[in-house]
Tab-separated table of C-alpha atoms in Angstrom:
chain	number	residue	atom	x	y	z
A	15	UNK	CA	-5.038	15.721	0.529
A	16	UNK	CA	-3.540	12.933	2.591
A	17	UNK	CA	-1.296	13.797	5.492
A	18	UNK	CA	1.241	11.849	7.491
A	19	UNK	CA	-0.166	10.004	10.509
A	20	UNK	CA	1.399	9.905	13.023
A	21	UNK	CA	3.798	12.812	12.606
A	22	UNK	CA	7.529	12.199	12.560
A	23	UNK	CA	8.559	11.243	16.089
A	24	UNK	CA	11.218	9.649	18.241
A	25	UNK	CA	10.485	6.160	16.859
A	26	UNK	CA	11.446	7.221	13.365
A	27	UNK	CA	14.745	6.734	11.604
A	28	UNK	CA	15.908	10.180	10.622
A	29	UNK	CA	18.979	11.261	8.710
A	30	UNK	CA	20.036	14.842	8.052
A	31	UNK	CA	19.997	18.027	10.090
A	32	UNK	CA	17.509	18.182	12.971
A	33	UNK	CA	16.994	21.881	12.183
A	34	UNK	CA	16.138	21.256	8.506
A	35	UNK	CA	13.145	23.147	7.172
A	36	UNK	CA	12.054	20.330	4.891
A	37	UNK	CA	11.249	16.834	6.073
A	38	UNK	CA	10.872	14.090	3.492
A	39	UNK	CA	9.302	10.822	4.562
A	40	UNK	CA	9.481	7.788	2.323
A	41	UNK	CA	7.309	4.712	2.737
A	42	UNK	CA	9.372	2.006	1.089
A	43	UNK	CA	9.674	-1.698	0.477
A	44	UNK	CA	13.141	-3.267	0.237
A	45	UNK	CA	12.130	-5.620	-2.558
A	46	UNK	CA	10.277	-3.059	-4.661
A	47	UNK	CA	12.172	-2.166	-7.859
A	48	UNK	CA	10.700	1.353	-7.880
A	49	UNK	CA	12.103	1.932	-4.379
A	50	UNK	CA	15.513	0.679	-5.504
A	51	UNK	CA	15.277	3.144	-8.366
A	52	UNK	CA	14.438	5.928	-5.918
A	53	UNK	CA	17.298	5.097	-3.559
A	54	UNK	CA	20.197	6.795	-5.453
A	55	UNK	CA	17.953	9.756	-6.305
A	56	UNK	CA	17.231	10.278	-2.605
A	57	UNK	CA	20.980	10.161	-1.959
A	58	UNK	CA	21.431	12.829	-4.602
A	59	UNK	CA	18.715	14.941	-2.999
A	60	UNK	CA	20.451	14.607	0.366
A	61	UNK	CA	23.782	15.673	-1.136
A	62	UNK	CA	22.289	18.569	-3.078
A	63	UNK	CA	20.286	20.081	-0.246
A	64	UNK	CA	22.488	19.177	2.722
A	65	UNK	CA	21.294	20.809	5.938
A	66	UNK	CA	18.075	21.998	4.366
A	67	UNK	CA	16.415	18.604	4.437
A	68	UNK	CA	16.025	15.639	6.686
A	69	UNK	CA	14.972	12.246	5.437
A	70	UNK	CA	12.840	9.665	7.235
A	71	UNK	CA	12.235	6.084	6.127
A	72	UNK	CA	9.169	4.080	7.158
A	73	UNK	CA	8.595	0.465	6.195
A	74	UNK	CA	5.808	-0.471	3.842
A	75	UNK	CA	6.493	-4.096	2.956
A	76	UNK	CA	4.098	-5.629	0.419
A	77	UNK	CA	4.421	-9.117	1.790
A	78	UNK	CA	2.120	-10.857	-0.658
A	79	UNK	CA	3.979	-9.488	-3.673
A	80	UNK	CA	7.492	-9.540	-2.240
A	81	UNK	CA	8.550	-12.557	-0.216
A	82	UNK	CA	11.633	-10.938	1.349
A	83	UNK	CA	10.179	-7.489	1.998
A	84	UNK	CA	9.073	-8.037	5.596
A	85	UNK	CA	12.219	-9.923	6.559
A	86	UNK	CA	14.331	-7.140	5.057
A	87	UNK	CA	12.476	-4.500	7.071
A	88	UNK	CA	12.962	-6.553	10.225
A	89	UNK	CA	16.690	-6.808	9.469
A	90	UNK	CA	16.916	-3.022	9.167
A	91	UNK	CA	15.098	-2.611	12.505
A	92	UNK	CA	17.405	-5.122	14.162
A	93	UNK	CA	20.395	-3.203	12.799
A	94	UNK	CA	18.845	-0.029	14.224
A	95	UNK	CA	19.061	-1.553	17.702
A	96	UNK	CA	22.832	-1.495	17.187
A	97	UNK	CA	22.742	2.026	15.793
A	98	UNK	CA	23.162	0.973	12.176
A	99	UNK	CA	19.755	1.382	10.558
A	100	UNK	CA	20.976	3.423	7.596
A	101	UNK	CA	23.943	1.147	6.987
A	102	UNK	CA	21.563	-1.814	6.690
A	103	UNK	CA	19.017	0.199	4.680
A	104	UNK	CA	21.712	1.117	2.157
A	105	UNK	CA	23.232	-2.361	2.088
A	106	UNK	CA	19.871	-3.974	1.308
A	107	UNK	CA	19.123	-1.617	-1.584
A	108	UNK	CA	22.664	-2.047	-2.904
A	109	UNK	CA	22.099	-5.793	-2.893
A	110	UNK	CA	18.428	-5.928	-3.849
A	111	UNK	CA	19.248	-7.923	-6.981
A	112	UNK	CA	20.348	-10.872	-4.845
A	113	UNK	CA	17.824	-10.851	-1.980
A	114	UNK	CA	17.617	-14.230	-0.246
A	115	UNK	CA	17.071	-15.690	3.211
A	116	UNK	CA	20.803	-15.735	3.867
A	117	UNK	CA	21.582	-12.244	2.664
A	118	UNK	CA	20.670	-10.384	5.872
A	119	UNK	CA	23.189	-12.145	8.116
A	120	UNK	CA	25.835	-11.616	5.483
A	121	UNK	CA	25.046	-7.892	5.332
A	122	UNK	CA	24.955	-7.711	9.121
A	123	UNK	CA	28.484	-9.017	9.149
A	124	UNK	CA	29.591	-6.655	6.371
A	125	UNK	CA	28.343	-3.582	8.213
A	126	UNK	CA	29.923	-4.772	11.442
A	127	UNK	CA	27.008	-5.816	13.623
A	128	UNK	CA	27.252	-8.132	16.586
A	129	UNK	CA	25.883	-11.138	14.689
A	130	UNK	CA	24.703	-13.125	17.676
A	131	UNK	CA	22.730	-10.155	18.931
A	132	UNK	CA	21.361	-9.474	15.425
A	133	UNK	CA	20.142	-13.069	15.024
A	134	UNK	CA	18.382	-12.787	18.385
A	135	UNK	CA	16.866	-9.385	17.640
A	136	UNK	CA	15.297	-10.355	14.288
A	137	UNK	CA	13.231	-12.957	16.162
A	138	UNK	CA	11.719	-10.515	18.631
A	139	UNK	CA	8.160	-9.206	18.586
A	140	UNK	CA	9.432	-5.672	19.202
A	141	UNK	CA	11.157	-5.311	15.835
A	142	UNK	CA	8.283	-7.027	13.983
A	143	UNK	CA	5.826	-4.708	15.712
A	144	UNK	CA	7.850	-1.661	14.646
A	145	UNK	CA	7.546	-2.786	11.018
A	146	UNK	CA	3.793	-3.431	11.441
A	147	UNK	CA	3.361	-0.009	13.061
A	148	UNK	CA	5.108	1.652	10.136
A	149	UNK	CA	2.882	-0.223	7.689
A	150	UNK	CA	-0.250	0.808	9.578
A	151	UNK	CA	0.896	4.428	9.620
A	152	UNK	CA	1.232	4.152	5.835
A	153	UNK	CA	-2.280	2.784	5.495
A	154	UNK	CA	-3.600	5.640	7.642
A	155	UNK	CA	-1.584	8.213	5.735
A	156	UNK	CA	-2.984	7.214	2.345
A	157	UNK	CA	0.044	5.370	0.960
A	158	UNK	CA	-1.067	4.002	-2.406
A	159	UNK	CA	2.029	2.180	-3.552
A	160	UNK	CA	5.760	2.231	-2.998
A	161	UNK	CA	7.632	4.421	-2.821
A	162	UNK	CA	5.254	7.072	-1.431
A	163	UNK	CA	6.732	10.381	-0.334
A	164	UNK	CA	5.531	13.006	2.151
A	165	UNK	CA	6.991	16.495	2.198
A	166	UNK	CA	6.463	18.244	5.509
A	167	UNK	CA	3.733	15.732	6.331
A	168	UNK	CA	1.736	16.199	3.126
A	169	UNK	CA	1.543	13.451	0.518
A	170	UNK	CA	3.590	14.230	-2.548
A	171	UNK	CA	1.962	12.966	-5.747
A	172	UNK	CA	4.926	11.955	-7.807
A	173	UNK	CA	8.041	9.844	-8.080
A	174	UNK	CA	11.567	10.592	-6.848
A	175	UNK	CA	12.525	12.558	-9.981
A	176	UNK	CA	9.450	14.779	-9.528
A	177	UNK	CA	10.409	15.261	-5.910
A	178	UNK	CA	13.934	16.336	-6.876
A	179	UNK	CA	12.531	18.782	-9.460
A	180	UNK	CA	10.083	20.250	-6.997
A	181	UNK	CA	12.814	20.799	-4.397
A	182	UNK	CA	15.096	22.438	-6.959
A	183	UNK	CA	12.324	24.767	-8.056
A	184	UNK	CA	11.364	25.732	-4.523
A	185	UNK	CA	15.021	26.404	-3.679
A	186	UNK	CA	15.341	28.911	-6.520
X	9	UNK	CA	-22.550	7.958	-8.551
X	10	UNK	CA	-24.620	6.643	-5.667
X	11	UNK	CA	-24.120	8.677	-2.530
X	12	UNK	CA	-24.055	8.103	1.203
X	13	UNK	CA	-27.442	7.142	2.630
X	14	UNK	CA	-28.632	5.303	-0.486
X	15	UNK	CA	-29.603	1.645	-0.253
X	16	UNK	CA	-26.871	-0.294	-2.077
X	17	UNK	CA	-28.433	-2.019	-5.107
X	18	UNK	CA	-28.195	-5.798	-4.766
X	19	UNK	CA	-26.435	-7.704	-7.536
X	20	UNK	CA	-25.257	-11.154	-8.443
X	21	UNK	CA	-21.979	-11.582	-10.335
X	22	UNK	CA	-19.573	-14.398	-11.053
X	23	UNK	CA	-16.509	-14.591	-8.854
X	24	UNK	CA	-15.249	-17.680	-10.679
X	25	UNK	CA	-16.569	-19.389	-13.819
X	26	UNK	CA	-18.906	-21.485	-11.653
X	27	UNK	CA	-19.464	-19.438	-8.504
X	28	UNK	CA	-21.749	-16.460	-8.174
X	29	UNK	CA	-21.671	-13.936	-5.327
X	30	UNK	CA	-24.587	-11.764	-4.241
X	31	UNK	CA	-24.135	-8.554	-2.321
X	32	UNK	CA	-26.950	-9.696	-0.023
X	33	UNK	CA	-24.835	-12.760	0.901
X	34	UNK	CA	-22.900	-10.354	3.117
X	35	UNK	CA	-25.829	-8.887	5.093
X	36	UNK	CA	-24.655	-8.421	8.663
X	37	UNK	CA	-21.132	-7.609	7.537
X	38	UNK	CA	-19.666	-4.365	6.252
X	39	UNK	CA	-18.710	-4.538	2.597
X	40	UNK	CA	-16.132	-2.542	0.649
X	41	UNK	CA	-16.838	-2.422	-3.093
X	42	UNK	CA	-13.836	-1.342	-5.110
X	43	UNK	CA	-14.687	-0.736	-8.761
X	44	UNK	CA	-11.567	-0.463	-10.908
X	45	UNK	CA	-10.847	-0.132	-14.629
X	46	UNK	CA	-8.949	-3.332	-15.394
X	47	UNK	CA	-6.830	-6.221	-14.152
X	48	UNK	CA	-3.093	-6.233	-14.866
X	49	UNK	CA	-2.079	-2.676	-14.122
X	50	UNK	CA	1.697	-2.621	-14.374
X	51	UNK	CA	2.883	-1.054	-11.082
X	52	UNK	CA	3.837	-2.854	-7.887
X	53	UNK	CA	1.427	-2.220	-5.129
X	54	UNK	CA	-1.396	-1.444	-7.551
X	55	UNK	CA	-4.765	-0.827	-5.959
X	56	UNK	CA	-5.867	-4.460	-5.637
X	57	UNK	CA	-2.432	-5.650	-4.459
X	58	UNK	CA	-2.458	-2.863	-1.893
X	59	UNK	CA	-5.884	-3.841	-0.520
X	60	UNK	CA	-4.696	-7.421	-0.432
X	61	UNK	CA	-1.986	-6.397	2.043
X	62	UNK	CA	-4.510	-4.534	4.151
X	63	UNK	CA	-7.167	-7.218	4.577
X	64	UNK	CA	-6.408	-7.625	8.258
X	65	UNK	CA	-7.178	-3.946	8.864
X	66	UNK	CA	-10.508	-4.365	7.075
X	67	UNK	CA	-11.382	-7.533	8.947
X	68	UNK	CA	-10.836	-5.704	12.242
X	69	UNK	CA	-13.937	-3.761	11.214
X	70	UNK	CA	-15.773	-6.914	10.119
X	71	UNK	CA	-15.559	-5.760	6.513
X	72	UNK	CA	-15.390	-7.840	3.358
X	73	UNK	CA	-13.361	-6.464	0.440
X	74	UNK	CA	-14.746	-7.080	-3.058
X	75	UNK	CA	-13.140	-5.906	-6.308
X	76	UNK	CA	-15.276	-5.366	-9.429
X	77	UNK	CA	-14.231	-4.735	-13.019
X	78	UNK	CA	-15.559	-5.642	-16.451
X	79	UNK	CA	-12.849	-8.279	-16.948
X	80	UNK	CA	-14.043	-11.867	-17.385
X	81	UNK	CA	-13.797	-14.517	-14.656
X	82	UNK	CA	-10.930	-16.210	-16.516
X	83	UNK	CA	-8.963	-13.004	-16.575
X	84	UNK	CA	-9.769	-12.362	-12.892
X	85	UNK	CA	-8.650	-15.896	-12.089
X	86	UNK	CA	-5.257	-15.460	-13.667
X	87	UNK	CA	-4.797	-12.015	-12.132
X	88	UNK	CA	-5.830	-13.270	-8.709
X	89	UNK	CA	-3.378	-16.164	-8.839
X	90	UNK	CA	-0.558	-14.022	-10.132
X	91	UNK	CA	-0.977	-11.405	-7.389
X	92	UNK	CA	-2.011	-13.916	-4.702
X	93	UNK	CA	-5.158	-11.945	-3.939
X	94	UNK	CA	-7.204	-13.224	-1.008
X	95	UNK	CA	-10.539	-11.570	-1.772
X	96	UNK	CA	-13.085	-12.020	-4.561
X	97	UNK	CA	-12.902	-10.183	-7.852
X	98	UNK	CA	-16.292	-10.014	-9.533
X	99	UNK	CA	-16.805	-9.951	-13.274
X	100	UNK	CA	-19.191	-7.194	-14.350
X	101	UNK	CA	-18.985	-8.829	-17.739
X	102	UNK	CA	-22.429	-9.803	-18.995
X	103	UNK	CA	-24.386	-7.641	-19.526
X	104	UNK	CA	-21.226	-5.597	-19.594
X	105	UNK	CA	-20.929	-3.009	-16.847
X	106	UNK	CA	-24.488	-3.464	-15.587
X	107	UNK	CA	-23.573	-3.273	-11.898
X	108	UNK	CA	-21.106	-0.435	-12.453
X	109	UNK	CA	-23.921	1.455	-14.186
X	110	UNK	CA	-26.325	0.752	-11.299
X	111	UNK	CA	-23.767	2.357	-8.964
X	112	UNK	CA	-23.194	5.227	-11.382
X	113	UNK	CA	-19.526	4.476	-11.948
X	114	UNK	CA	-19.350	3.204	-15.538
X	115	UNK	CA	-17.232	5.010	-18.093
X	116	UNK	CA	-19.147	4.724	-21.393
X	117	UNK	CA	-16.319	6.072	-23.479
X	118	UNK	CA	-13.705	3.472	-22.602
X	119	UNK	CA	-16.129	0.730	-21.629
X	120	UNK	CA	-14.646	0.167	-18.177
X	121	UNK	CA	-15.635	0.791	-14.581
X	122	UNK	CA	-14.357	4.003	-13.089
X	123	UNK	CA	-12.116	3.860	-10.029
X	124	UNK	CA	-14.686	4.151	-7.274
X	125	UNK	CA	-15.056	3.007	-3.697
X	126	UNK	CA	-18.197	2.233	-1.716
X	127	UNK	CA	-18.385	1.252	1.934
X	128	UNK	CA	-21.693	-0.473	2.643
X	129	UNK	CA	-22.839	-0.986	6.212
X	130	UNK	CA	-24.307	-4.104	7.791
X	131	UNK	CA	-27.855	-3.058	6.859
X	132	UNK	CA	-26.959	-2.686	3.192
X	133	UNK	CA	-26.828	1.123	3.100
X	134	UNK	CA	-24.036	3.064	1.466
X	135	UNK	CA	-22.083	4.684	4.305
X	136	UNK	CA	-19.392	6.317	2.161
X	137	UNK	CA	-18.512	6.587	-1.491
X	138	UNK	CA	-15.586	8.078	-3.346
X	139	UNK	CA	-14.775	8.555	-7.012
X	140	UNK	CA	-11.052	8.727	-7.715
X	141	UNK	CA	-9.461	10.132	-10.857
X	142	UNK	CA	-8.914	7.008	-12.996
X	143	UNK	CA	-5.131	7.384	-12.994
X	144	UNK	CA	-4.908	7.810	-9.221
X	145	UNK	CA	-4.895	4.868	-6.836
X	146	UNK	CA	-6.919	6.198	-3.889
X	147	UNK	CA	-5.206	4.156	-1.167
X	148	UNK	CA	-7.194	2.931	1.810
X	149	UNK	CA	-7.269	5.743	4.366
X	150	UNK	CA	-10.749	6.867	3.264
X	151	UNK	CA	-12.084	3.321	3.579
X	152	UNK	CA	-10.696	2.972	7.094
X	153	UNK	CA	-12.110	6.324	8.182
X	154	UNK	CA	-15.525	5.255	6.859
X	155	UNK	CA	-15.363	1.907	8.666
X	156	UNK	CA	-14.385	3.669	11.889
X	157	UNK	CA	-17.352	5.997	11.569
X	158	UNK	CA	-19.651	2.982	11.148
X	159	UNK	CA	-18.178	1.404	14.293
X	160	UNK	CA	-18.865	4.577	16.283
X	161	UNK	CA	-22.596	4.423	15.571
């Protein structure tokens, strides 16, 4: 059974209650249609379980298959530097159908980022390295496609619907 | 299935219609053999596409990735171009499945290779092998652990 390496830490983007008993980690790719499909289901999970879960997103861009995947992950990291990771994460999935080179600046503006700073930040090694580090953690954790989910650090063999079902059953 | 410690049987298979690759061509390098059932599996980030993204992690350990299935070189060619794969796919096509059988990972019932991984060290010995359920993409963490163990020796 594959486990999450490294464990969830201060470098991660976390949403939900810090005290939550259940931690869900997704390894995702912003250009992957299966991840876009998972995105509203994850939202539903968050709404249904509230304080009981926290959700972590790590980047797993498949650059050879998806030409905008790495750039999109970098954009989300640059937004994170201005405290708006989740806003960018959501905006990219909402607009996945029209991914292009120009989309990220447009989204940055929509979510209210300092554009000049954003344009500078997406060029830096630091944000690229964060994306690479996430990818490597996925490789080490046994990610075998996107999206891959981990529940309390253990790989969950199933898609988002299965995850939702499992959580409902364990809550009963 | 051949186990750890066995000498990896040498073979010669076509990588393209006019190029053959021998396992022994890679003596002095670590080799990862990934047997898989068929080209064109429908998911994104299928096993071969996934390994394609991870080649730099394998090359850190001086390891060559090689995919093997019973598909023909023409089929491999099209698949490779479509998925932009940067490693060879070998055609275990004629006699069908001969190399898969030599490694003990041929499925007689469906006539395809099973989903199996072998890490072969620089001396040509099998350092690690793993048979995955056919429907499950095994990822790469086991391969990396095996390569790290080789490096420690």
